[in-house]
């Protein structure tokens, strides 16, 4: 970073038109990691100029989602600051002031072109192999022509006059040197027909007025940057440093969507994801860490470096997300783990078995629903066996479980003694020994350590389950 760290300010500025998904969540995380790694400021601005689609419920939800991820901000929505208001819907008077400045300088003009006219113009340009851009139809209207159109009740947008034959250059701190020809840009709209500000305008103006020094955002905004630089230059504002991160794509290289496994942050914590697991995954999705082990939020901050942000598309991997989820489960404290399991699981487990249950299943589950399965399995009076499990019990035969019952009657729940006697008397080992035991005790062919399961179940229930298995095996 070129700016002194204590002056650095970056921002996250979502539009509250829906629940925040992985792409925006990753951008928010990267902005937070950048700010904290530079001892700078993170600002949260709500870009709610789309009055039809923006909802207060979405704003409240995204704030809740960011807090869940462990992301905090030092300025903006909820916390305040000197450059507010931090909702763009409340800043129209500010935007109007800068529209007037641009109008007084002759740097903008009204455009009366209809949607149909603009669409036709784009088609003609594409047919000629030209990049689609505004053709300049209203650029040279005289004051009299403008007055005549206004008198006819025609509505106009406001377009910025892009200077011809100019190069717009900037150093993108992710992608490197960028160069754009102004002739390829075209005069762009900065105010809609209803007099509301467009994203290009209010986003750039607010960054300047809020003294944002670093803009880190998705590469889908890369072509917006030269337009915003022109605007800021026209108004005499400083230009922030821009960095554009690669987008997240699915396994087929198309934009990430639900069919690839993408979820909103709200869906993720509703489904039992842990924030540290999500953060460990997202922080590595398009950013390189030399440390490959699980990291706390503070460690993610310490290891974050914008020079390690990748230029290639970041490919979503559902298995990697689940890997980091399991790592988060493994690292969570027992107290937090118990709370995370939820009330339905907690009610199934006797008070005296809490600690044993946590120790047993913590390395073996990914979500609370997995714990619910094992809670029902361990603390119910009977088991449900699959057809495959029943067939294995029949092939094993009743003598196996008669012997197991004798061992339990004599030695209680001594797992090692049980295995030794079964091996010696029935001349079995390996899968022939452990698979029937597991099925008898849990009804399944995979799960936690058998020795610990027996301790949790206790002598009475172990004996009960061996009896049930014997009946099925005969």
Coordinates of C-alpha atoms in Angstrom, one line a residue:
X1 CA 0.0 0.0 0.0
X2 CA 1.3 3.4 -0.9
X3 CA -0.8 5.3 1.7
X4 CA 0.4 5.6 5.3
X5 CA -1.4 2.8 7.1
X6 CA -3.0 5.0 9.6
X7 CA -4.7 7.1 6.8
X8 CA -6.0 4.1 4.9
X9 CA -9.7 3.7 4.6
X10 CA -11.6 1.2 2.5
X11 CA -15.3 0.5 2.3
X12 CA -18.0 -2.1 1.7
X13 CA -21.1 -0.7 0.1
X14 CA -23.8 -3.3 -0.6
X15 CA -27.2 -2.6 -2.2
X16 CA -29.9 -4.0 0.2
X17 CA -32.0 -5.6 -2.6
X18 CA -31.6 -9.2 -1.3
X19 CA -29.7 -11.4 1.1
X20 CA -25.9 -11.2 0.9
X21 CA -24.3 -14.2 -0.9
X22 CA -20.8 -15.6 -1.1
X23 CA -19.5 -13.2 -3.7
X24 CA -20.5 -10.1 -1.7
X25 CA -19.5 -11.8 1.6
X26 CA -16.0 -12.5 0.2
X27 CA -15.7 -8.8 -0.9
X28 CA -16.7 -7.7 2.6
X29 CA -14.2 -10.1 4.2
X30 CA -11.4 -8.9 1.9
X31 CA -12.2 -5.3 2.7
X32 CA -12.2 -6.0 6.4
X33 CA -8.9 -8.0 6.2
X34 CA -7.3 -5.2 4.1
X35 CA -8.3 -2.5 6.5
X36 CA -7.3 -4.4 9.7
X37 CA -4.0 -5.5 8.1
X38 CA -3.1 -1.9 7.5
X39 CA -4.5 -0.6 10.8
X40 CA -6.9 1.4 8.8
X41 CA -10.6 2.1 8.7
X42 CA -13.5 0.0 7.3
X43 CA -16.6 2.0 6.3
X44 CA -20.0 0.5 5.7
X45 CA -22.2 2.4 3.3
X46 CA -25.7 1.4 2.3
X47 CA -26.3 2.0 -1.5
X48 CA -30.1 2.0 -1.5
X49 CA -30.8 4.3 -4.4
X50 CA -32.9 1.6 -6.0
X51 CA -36.0 2.6 -4.0
X52 CA -38.3 -0.1 -5.5
X53 CA -36.0 -3.1 -4.6
X54 CA -34.1 -1.8 -1.6
X55 CA -35.7 -3.0 1.7
X56 CA -34.9 -2.1 5.3
X57 CA -35.2 -5.8 6.2
X58 CA -32.4 -6.6 3.8
X59 CA -30.2 -3.8 5.4
X60 CA -30.9 -5.2 8.9
X61 CA -30.1 -8.7 7.7
X62 CA -26.8 -7.8 6.0
X63 CA -25.7 -6.0 9.1
X64 CA -26.5 -9.1 11.1
X65 CA -24.7 -11.3 8.6
X66 CA -21.5 -9.2 8.7
X67 CA -21.5 -9.3 12.5
X68 CA -22.0 -13.1 12.3
X69 CA -18.9 -13.3 10.1
X70 CA -16.9 -11.3 12.7
X71 CA -16.6 -8.3 10.5
X72 CA -16.8 -5.0 12.2
X73 CA -16.5 -1.5 10.8
X74 CA -15.4 1.8 12.4
X75 CA -17.6 4.2 10.4
X76 CA -20.9 4.1 8.6
X77 CA -24.2 2.4 9.1
X78 CA -25.0 1.6 12.7
X79 CA -21.9 3.2 14.1
X80 CA -22.1 6.7 12.5
X81 CA -19.3 9.1 11.6
X82 CA -18.5 12.6 10.4
X83 CA -19.3 12.0 6.7
X84 CA -22.9 10.8 7.1
X85 CA -25.6 10.1 6.3
X86 CA -24.4 6.6 5.3
X87 CA -27.6 5.6 3.4
X88 CA -27.5 6.9 -0.2
X89 CA -31.2 7.4 -0.2
X90 CA -30.6 10.2 2.4
X91 CA -27.9 12.0 0.3
X92 CA -29.9 13.3 -2.7
X93 CA -29.3 16.9 -1.7
X94 CA -25.6 16.3 -1.7
X95 CA -25.7 14.8 -5.2
X96 CA -27.8 17.7 -6.5
X97 CA -25.0 20.1 -5.4
X98 CA -22.5 18.3 -7.6
X99 CA -24.9 18.0 -10.5
X100 CA -25.1 21.8 -10.4
X101 CA -21.3 22.1 -10.4
X102 CA -21.0 19.9 -13.4
X103 CA -23.9 21.7 -15.2
X104 CA -22.2 25.1 -14.5
X105 CA -19.0 23.8 -16.0
X106 CA -20.7 22.5 -19.1
X107 CA -19.5 19.0 -18.4
X108 CA -22.9 17.3 -18.6
X109 CA -25.9 17.5 -20.9
X110 CA -29.6 16.4 -20.9
X111 CA -30.4 13.3 -23.0
X112 CA -33.9 12.8 -24.3
X113 CA -33.2 9.4 -26.1
X114 CA -35.8 6.8 -25.3
X115 CA -35.0 3.2 -24.3
X116 CA -36.1 2.0 -27.7
X117 CA -33.8 4.5 -29.5
X118 CA -30.8 3.5 -27.4
X119 CA -31.5 -0.2 -28.0
X120 CA -31.7 0.4 -31.8
X121 CA -28.5 2.4 -31.7
X122 CA -26.7 -0.4 -29.9
X123 CA -27.9 -3.0 -32.4
X124 CA -26.7 -0.9 -35.3
X125 CA -23.2 -0.5 -33.7
X126 CA -22.9 -4.2 -33.0
X127 CA -23.9 -5.0 -36.6
X128 CA -21.0 -2.8 -37.7
X129 CA -18.6 -4.6 -35.3
X130 CA -18.4 -1.5 -33.1
X131 CA -18.5 -1.5 -29.3
X132 CA -21.9 -0.5 -28.1
X133 CA -21.8 3.0 -26.6
X134 CA -23.9 6.2 -26.6
X135 CA -23.8 7.7 -30.0
X136 CA -23.9 11.3 -28.8
X137 CA -27.3 12.0 -30.2
X138 CA -28.2 14.7 -27.7
X139 CA -24.6 15.9 -27.0
X140 CA -24.8 19.0 -29.2
X141 CA -28.4 20.1 -28.6
X142 CA -28.7 23.9 -28.3
X143 CA -30.4 25.6 -25.3
X144 CA -33.4 26.3 -27.6
X145 CA -33.7 22.7 -28.7
X146 CA -33.5 21.5 -25.1
X147 CA -36.2 24.0 -24.0
X148 CA -38.4 22.8 -26.8
X149 CA -38.2 19.2 -25.8
X150 CA -38.8 20.1 -22.1
X151 CA -41.8 22.1 -23.3
X152 CA -43.1 19.0 -25.0
X153 CA -43.0 17.2 -21.7
X154 CA -40.1 15.0 -22.7
X155 CA -38.1 13.6 -19.7
X156 CA -34.3 13.6 -19.8
X157 CA -31.4 11.8 -18.2
X158 CA -28.2 13.6 -17.4
X159 CA -25.1 12.4 -19.2
X160 CA -21.5 13.2 -18.5
X161 CA -19.4 14.5 -21.4
X162 CA -16.6 12.1 -21.8
X163 CA -13.6 13.9 -23.4
X164 CA -12.5 12.6 -26.7
X165 CA -9.2 11.1 -27.6
X166 CA -8.0 10.7 -24.0
X167 CA -6.3 7.8 -22.2
X168 CA -7.5 7.0 -18.7
X169 CA -4.8 5.1 -16.8
X170 CA -4.5 3.8 -13.3
X171 CA -2.5 1.2 -11.3
X172 CA -4.9 -1.5 -10.1
X173 CA -3.4 -2.9 -6.9
X174 CA -4.7 -6.3 -7.8
X175 CA -4.6 -6.5 -11.6
X176 CA -1.8 -4.1 -12.4
X177 CA -1.6 -1.3 -15.0
X178 CA -4.9 -0.5 -16.6
X179 CA -5.5 1.7 -19.7
X180 CA -8.8 2.8 -21.3
X181 CA -9.4 4.9 -24.4
X182 CA -12.1 7.5 -23.8
X183 CA -13.4 7.1 -27.3
X184 CA -14.5 3.5 -26.3
X185 CA -16.5 4.7 -23.3
X186 CA -19.2 7.0 -24.5
X187 CA -21.1 9.7 -22.6
X188 CA -22.7 7.9 -19.6
X189 CA -25.7 8.6 -17.5
X190 CA -25.2 10.1 -14.0
X191 CA -28.8 11.0 -13.3
X192 CA -31.9 9.1 -14.2
X193 CA -35.2 10.5 -15.6
X194 CA -36.7 10.5 -12.1
X195 CA -33.7 12.7 -11.0
X196 CA -32.2 9.9 -8.8
X197 CA -28.4 9.3 -8.9
X198 CA -26.9 6.4 -10.8
X199 CA -24.4 4.0 -9.2
X200 CA -21.5 5.4 -11.2
X201 CA -22.2 8.9 -9.8
X202 CA -23.1 8.5 -6.2
X203 CA -20.6 5.7 -5.6
X204 CA -17.7 7.9 -6.8
X205 CA -19.0 11.1 -5.1
X206 CA -19.5 9.3 -1.7
X207 CA -16.0 7.6 -1.9
X208 CA -14.5 11.1 -2.3
X209 CA -16.6 12.8 0.4
X210 CA -16.0 10.0 2.8
X211 CA -12.3 10.1 2.1
X212 CA -12.0 6.5 1.0
X213 CA -8.4 5.8 0.0
X214 CA -8.7 2.2 -1.3
X215 CA -11.6 0.7 -3.3
X216 CA -11.5 -3.1 -3.3
X217 CA -14.4 -4.6 -5.3
X218 CA -15.2 -7.2 -7.9
X219 CA -13.7 -7.1 -11.4
X220 CA -17.2 -6.7 -12.8
X221 CA -16.7 -3.0 -11.8
X222 CA -13.4 -2.7 -13.7
X223 CA -15.0 -0.8 -16.6
X224 CA -16.8 1.5 -14.2
X225 CA -13.5 2.8 -12.9
X226 CA -12.4 4.9 -15.8
X227 CA -15.8 6.6 -15.8
X228 CA -15.6 7.3 -12.1
X229 CA -12.0 8.6 -12.5
X230 CA -13.3 11.1 -15.1
X231 CA -16.0 12.2 -12.8
X232 CA -13.7 12.7 -9.8
X233 CA -11.2 14.6 -12.0
X234 CA -13.9 16.9 -13.3
X235 CA -15.0 17.8 -9.7
X236 CA -11.4 18.2 -8.5
X237 CA -11.6 15.2 -6.1
X238 CA -8.6 12.9 -5.3
X239 CA -8.6 9.5 -6.9
X240 CA -8.6 6.5 -4.6
X241 CA -6.5 3.5 -5.3
X242 CA -8.6 0.8 -7.0
X243 CA -8.2 -3.0 -6.8
X244 CA -10.5 -5.4 -8.6
X245 CA -10.8 -9.0 -7.3
X246 CA -11.6 -12.0 -9.5
X247 CA -15.1 -13.2 -9.5
X248 CA -16.2 -16.5 -8.1
X249 CA -17.2 -19.1 -10.7
X250 CA -18.7 -22.6 -10.5
X251 CA -17.2 -25.9 -11.6
X252 CA -18.3 -25.2 -15.1
X253 CA -16.6 -21.7 -15.1
X254 CA -20.0 -19.9 -15.2
X255 CA -20.9 -17.3 -12.6
X256 CA -21.5 -18.8 -9.1
X257 CA -25.1 -19.6 -8.5
X258 CA -27.3 -21.9 -6.3
X259 CA -26.9 -24.8 -8.7
X260 CA -23.2 -24.8 -7.8
X261 CA -24.0 -24.9 -4.1
X262 CA -23.9 -21.2 -3.4
X263 CA -25.9 -20.0 -0.4
X264 CA -26.7 -16.7 1.2
X265 CA -25.0 -16.0 4.5
X266 CA -28.3 -16.2 6.2
X267 CA -28.9 -19.7 4.8
X268 CA -25.4 -20.8 5.8
X269 CA -25.8 -20.0 9.5
X270 CA -29.4 -21.3 9.5
X271 CA -28.0 -24.6 8.1
X272 CA -25.3 -24.8 10.8
X273 CA -22.2 -23.3 9.2
X274 CA -19.7 -21.7 11.6
X275 CA -18.4 -18.3 10.8
X276 CA -14.7 -19.2 11.2
X277 CA -15.1 -22.1 8.7
X278 CA -16.7 -19.8 6.2
X279 CA -14.0 -17.1 6.7
X280 CA -11.2 -19.6 6.4
X281 CA -12.7 -20.8 3.1
X282 CA -13.6 -17.4 1.6
X283 CA -10.2 -15.8 2.7
X284 CA -8.5 -18.4 0.5
X285 CA -10.9 -18.1 -2.4
X286 CA -8.8 -15.9 -4.7
X287 CA -6.2 -15.0 -2.1
X288 CA -3.0 -17.0 -1.3
X289 CA -2.0 -17.8 2.2
X290 CA 1.3 -19.6 2.9
X291 CA -0.3 -21.0 6.0
X292 CA -2.5 -23.9 5.0
X293 CA -3.9 -24.7 8.5
X294 CA -7.0 -23.4 10.1
X295 CA -6.6 -19.8 11.2
X296 CA -8.4 -17.5 13.6
X297 CA -9.8 -14.2 12.3
X298 CA -6.8 -12.4 13.7
X299 CA -4.4 -14.8 12.0
X300 CA -6.3 -14.3 8.7
X301 CA -5.8 -10.5 9.1
X302 CA -2.1 -10.9 9.9
X303 CA -1.5 -13.1 6.8
X304 CA -3.6 -11.0 4.4
X305 CA -1.7 -9.2 1.6
X306 CA -3.4 -7.6 -1.4
X307 CA -0.4 -8.6 -3.6
X308 CA -1.6 -12.2 -2.9
X309 CA -5.0 -11.6 -4.5
X310 CA -5.3 -13.7 -7.7
X311 CA -6.1 -12.4 -11.1
X312 CA -7.7 -15.6 -12.4
X313 CA -11.4 -16.5 -11.6
X314 CA -11.8 -18.1 -8.1
X315 CA -13.4 -21.5 -8.5
X316 CA -16.0 -22.5 -5.9
X317 CA -15.3 -25.9 -4.3
X318 CA -18.1 -27.2 -2.1
X319 CA -15.8 -30.0 -0.7
X320 CA -13.3 -27.4 0.4
X321 CA -16.0 -25.4 2.1
X322 CA -17.1 -28.5 4.0
X323 CA -13.4 -29.2 4.9
X324 CA -13.1 -25.8 6.6
X325 CA -16.4 -26.2 8.2
X326 CA -15.2 -29.5 9.8
X327 CA -12.0 -27.7 10.9
X328 CA -14.1 -25.0 12.5
X329 CA -16.1 -27.6 14.4
X330 CA -12.9 -29.2 15.6
X331 CA -11.5 -25.9 16.9
X332 CA -14.6 -24.5 18.6
X333 CA -14.7 -24.6 22.4
X334 CA -16.9 -27.3 24.0
X335 CA -19.2 -24.6 25.5
X336 CA -19.8 -23.0 22.1
X337 CA -20.1 -26.4 20.5
X338 CA -22.8 -27.4 22.9
X339 CA -24.7 -24.1 22.2
X340 CA -24.2 -24.7 18.4
X341 CA -25.8 -28.1 18.6
X342 CA -29.2 -26.5 19.4
X343 CA -32.0 -27.2 21.7
X344 CA -33.4 -30.3 19.9
X345 CA -30.1 -32.1 20.4
X346 CA -29.5 -30.8 23.9
X347 CA -32.9 -32.2 25.1
X348 CA -32.1 -35.7 24.0
X349 CA -28.9 -36.0 26.0
X350 CA -28.9 -36.8 29.7
X351 CA -27.1 -34.2 31.9
X352 CA -24.5 -36.8 33.0
X353 CA -23.6 -37.6 29.3
X354 CA -23.0 -34.1 28.0
X355 CA -19.2 -34.2 28.2
X356 CA -18.9 -37.8 26.9
X357 CA -21.3 -37.0 24.0
X358 CA -19.3 -33.9 23.0
X359 CA -16.0 -35.7 23.1
X360 CA -17.3 -38.6 21.1
X361 CA -19.1 -36.8 18.2
X362 CA -17.1 -33.5 17.9
X363 CA -14.5 -35.1 15.5
X364 CA -17.2 -36.9 13.6
X365 CA -19.8 -34.3 12.6
X366 CA -20.1 -31.4 10.2
X367 CA -23.4 -29.9 11.1
X368 CA -25.9 -30.0 14.1
X369 CA -28.2 -32.2 12.1
X370 CA -25.4 -34.9 12.2
X371 CA -25.3 -34.5 16.0
X372 CA -29.1 -34.9 16.1
X373 CA -28.8 -38.2 14.2
X374 CA -26.2 -39.5 16.7
X375 CA -28.2 -38.2 19.7
X376 CA -31.2 -40.1 18.6
X377 CA -29.1 -43.1 17.8
X378 CA -27.4 -43.3 21.2
X379 CA -30.3 -42.4 23.4
X380 CA -33.2 -44.3 21.8
X381 CA -34.3 -47.7 22.9
X382 CA -34.1 -49.4 19.5
X383 CA -32.2 -49.0 16.3
X384 CA -33.3 -48.9 12.7
X385 CA -31.1 -51.1 10.4
X386 CA -30.7 -50.8 6.7
X387 CA -31.2 -53.8 4.5
X388 CA -27.5 -54.1 4.0
X389 CA -26.9 -54.0 7.7
X390 CA -29.5 -56.7 8.3
X391 CA -27.9 -58.9 5.7
X392 CA -24.5 -58.5 7.4
X393 CA -25.9 -59.5 10.8
X394 CA -27.5 -62.6 9.3
X395 CA -24.1 -63.5 7.7
X396 CA -22.4 -63.0 11.0
X397 CA -24.7 -65.4 12.8
X398 CA -26.1 -65.6 16.4
X399 CA -23.0 -67.1 18.0
X400 CA -21.1 -63.8 17.5
X401 CA -23.6 -62.0 19.7
X402 CA -24.1 -64.8 22.2
X403 CA -20.3 -64.6 22.8
X404 CA -20.5 -60.8 23.0
X405 CA -23.3 -61.0 25.6
X406 CA -21.3 -63.4 27.7
X407 CA -18.4 -61.0 27.7
X408 CA -20.6 -58.1 28.8
X409 CA -22.1 -60.2 31.5
X410 CA -18.7 -61.0 32.9
X411 CA -16.6 -57.9 32.2
X412 CA -19.3 -55.1 31.6
X413 CA -18.1 -52.7 28.9
X414 CA -14.5 -53.6 28.6
X415 CA -14.0 -53.1 24.8
X416 CA -10.5 -54.5 24.6
X417 CA -11.6 -57.7 26.5
X418 CA -14.6 -58.0 24.1
X419 CA -12.4 -57.9 21.0
X420 CA -9.8 -60.3 22.4
X421 CA -12.4 -62.9 23.4
X422 CA -14.3 -62.7 20.1
X423 CA -11.0 -63.1 18.2
X424 CA -9.9 -66.0 20.2
X425 CA -13.2 -68.0 20.4
X426 CA -14.6 -67.2 16.9
X427 CA -11.2 -67.0 15.0
X428 CA -12.1 -63.7 13.4
X429 CA -10.4 -60.4 13.0
X430 CA -10.5 -57.1 11.0
X431 CA -13.7 -56.3 9.2
X432 CA -15.4 -59.6 10.3
X433 CA -14.9 -58.5 13.9
X434 CA -15.5 -54.7 13.8
X435 CA -18.3 -54.4 11.3
X436 CA -20.8 -56.6 13.1
X437 CA -19.9 -54.8 16.4
X438 CA -20.5 -51.4 14.9
X439 CA -23.8 -52.4 13.3
X440 CA -25.0 -54.0 16.6
X441 CA -24.1 -50.9 18.6
X442 CA -25.2 -48.1 16.2
X443 CA -27.2 -49.7 13.3
X444 CA -24.6 -48.2 10.9
X445 CA -21.4 -49.2 9.3
X446 CA -19.5 -45.9 10.0
X447 CA -19.2 -43.6 12.9
X448 CA -17.3 -42.7 16.1
X449 CA -14.9 -44.9 18.0
X450 CA -16.6 -48.1 19.2
X451 CA -14.8 -48.0 22.5
X452 CA -16.1 -44.6 23.3
X453 CA -19.6 -45.5 22.1
X454 CA -19.7 -48.4 24.5
X455 CA -18.7 -46.1 27.4
X456 CA -21.5 -43.6 26.4
X457 CA -24.1 -46.3 26.0
X458 CA -23.4 -48.0 29.3
X459 CA -23.6 -51.7 30.1
X460 CA -27.4 -52.0 30.1
X461 CA -27.9 -50.4 26.6
X462 CA -24.9 -52.3 25.1
X463 CA -26.4 -55.5 26.3
X464 CA -29.8 -54.5 25.0
X465 CA -28.3 -53.8 21.5
X466 CA -26.4 -57.0 21.4
X467 CA -29.7 -58.9 22.2
X468 CA -31.4 -57.0 19.4
X469 CA -28.6 -57.9 16.9
X470 CA -28.7 -61.6 18.0
X471 CA -32.4 -61.8 17.2
X472 CA -31.8 -60.3 13.8
X473 CA -28.8 -62.6 13.1
X474 CA -30.7 -65.9 13.9

